[in-house]
XYZ file of N, CA and C in Angstrom:
177
model
N 0.739 -0.962 -0.360
C -0.771 0.259 -0.056
C 1.032 1.296 0.080
N 0.577 2.340 -0.713
C 1.429 3.518 -0.511
C 0.726 4.515 0.140
N 2.143 5.101 0.696
C 1.822 5.952 1.393
C 1.477 7.365 1.009
N 1.293 8.302 1.410
C 2.190 9.687 0.163
C 1.878 10.555 2.186
N 3.336 11.420 1.362
C 4.121 12.860 2.523
C 4.017 13.352 2.140
N 3.590 14.126 2.899
C 2.937 15.735 2.658
C 4.400 17.040 3.669
N 5.401 17.430 2.688
C 6.156 18.206 2.831
C 6.188 19.693 2.347
N 5.620 20.007 3.370
C 5.761 21.761 2.956
C 7.368 22.782 2.534
N 6.581 23.430 1.116
C 7.971 23.557 0.659
C 8.384 25.697 0.275
N 7.489 25.623 1.179
C 6.924 27.366 1.863
C 5.404 27.489 2.611
N 6.158 28.439 2.968
C 5.012 29.699 4.082
C 5.449 30.856 4.440
N 4.216 31.290 4.570
C 4.047 33.298 4.881
C 2.506 32.904 5.004
N 3.308 34.014 6.347
C 2.243 34.992 7.147
C 1.119 36.232 6.262
N -0.480 36.245 6.418
C -0.090 37.478 5.449
C -1.526 38.080 6.027
N -1.837 39.442 5.671
C -3.390 40.060 6.145
C -4.564 39.309 5.364
N -5.190 39.338 6.163
C -6.726 38.587 5.909
C -7.555 39.380 4.649
N -6.720 38.991 3.273
C -8.048 39.348 2.075
C -8.722 37.850 1.992
N -10.626 38.287 1.116
C -11.506 36.835 0.940
C -10.492 37.271 -0.606
N -10.607 37.561 -1.272
C -10.532 37.174 -2.617
C -9.212 35.935 -2.294
N -8.393 35.974 -1.516
C -6.811 34.305 -1.241
C -7.397 33.091 -0.833
N -8.875 32.861 -0.793
C -9.583 31.499 -1.226
C -9.831 31.997 -1.727
N -10.483 31.960 -2.823
C -10.783 31.776 -4.604
C -8.991 31.075 -4.991
N -8.316 32.294 -4.591
C -7.432 31.995 -5.087
C -6.389 30.252 -4.710
N -6.713 30.292 -3.985
C -5.885 29.355 -3.225
C -6.451 27.821 -3.795
N -8.096 28.098 -4.485
C -8.769 26.932 -4.053
C -8.698 27.416 -5.646
N -8.318 28.518 -6.758
C -7.813 28.498 -7.630
C -6.434 27.322 -8.653
N -5.767 27.078 -8.323
C -4.793 26.718 -7.650
C -4.012 25.359 -7.317
N -5.079 24.830 -6.349
C -5.607 23.737 -6.101
C -5.991 22.919 -7.245
N -6.910 23.610 -7.743
C -7.732 22.575 -9.506
C -6.630 22.423 -10.114
N -6.058 23.938 -10.452
C -4.940 23.869 -11.646
C -3.844 23.052 -11.504
N -2.990 22.728 -10.389
C -1.873 22.155 -9.438
C -1.915 21.117 -9.411
N -2.968 20.359 -8.952
C -3.190 18.621 -8.504
C -1.588 17.851 -9.264
N -2.547 18.246 -10.458
C -1.792 16.965 -11.185
C 0.321 17.048 -11.467
N 1.090 17.746 -10.428
C 1.458 18.645 -9.506
C 2.147 17.946 -8.788
N 0.981 17.799 -8.294
C 1.012 17.016 -6.184
C 1.489 18.259 -5.487
N 0.892 18.488 -5.969
C 1.197 20.705 -5.543
C -0.717 20.848 -4.279
N 0.149 20.681 -3.342
C -1.626 21.456 -2.339
C -1.242 22.663 -2.065
N -1.929 23.746 -1.891
C -1.953 24.954 -1.425
C -3.413 24.626 -0.011
N -2.698 25.226 1.071
C -3.577 25.552 2.542
C -3.892 26.837 2.487
N -4.271 26.854 3.742
C -4.937 28.442 4.523
C -5.711 28.323 5.840
N -4.419 28.603 6.555
C -4.631 28.567 8.393
C -5.150 29.925 8.729
N -6.059 30.340 10.163
C -6.051 32.134 10.525
C -5.081 31.238 12.013
N -4.199 32.562 11.882
C -3.432 32.612 12.812
C -4.069 32.995 13.993
N -3.439 32.190 15.379
C -4.289 32.644 16.535
C -4.149 33.601 17.341
N -2.608 34.496 17.077
C -2.347 35.768 17.759
C -2.769 36.868 17.101
N -2.423 36.614 15.524
C -3.055 38.161 14.770
C -4.345 38.682 13.415
N -5.227 37.204 13.963
C -5.951 36.678 13.469
C -5.308 37.046 11.437
N -3.254 37.078 10.855
C -3.391 36.765 9.796
C -3.782 35.616 8.849
N -3.885 35.598 8.035
C -4.027 34.039 7.151
C -2.224 33.439 6.811
N -2.459 32.151 7.194
C -1.096 31.232 7.375
C -1.220 31.030 5.367
N -0.066 30.851 4.546
C -0.171 30.112 2.755
C 0.397 29.148 3.345
N 0.297 27.699 3.274
C 1.032 27.200 3.488
C 1.510 26.228 1.590
N 2.528 26.157 1.208
C 2.529 25.608 0.341
C 3.188 23.804 0.343
N 2.144 22.668 -0.310
C 3.261 21.029 0.378
C 3.085 20.717 -0.522
N 3.947 19.873 -0.636
C 4.857 18.997 -1.903
C 3.930 17.598 -1.451
N 3.158 16.140 -2.186
C 2.624 15.320 -2.414
C 3.867 14.397 -2.146
N 4.090 13.299 -1.864
C 5.113 13.011 -1.941
C 4.603 11.525 -2.308
N 5.210 10.126 -3.288
C 4.540 8.994 -2.852
C 5.804 8.591 -2.301
N 5.725 7.405 -1.265
C 6.497 6.479 -1.017
C 6.015 5.679 -1.242
């Protein structure tokens, strides 16, 4: 059975623009064949959004 490992290849904190959700959704749909995954999470301290880029590696 194959397992998938996600490796963080980029990480940046950003202010909270609503349009960023649409950009991340577009990137995930467009680059899924390249094994790239984009994620957003909201920071606990300042409320900024954190953009994370993962690469899925087959093992």
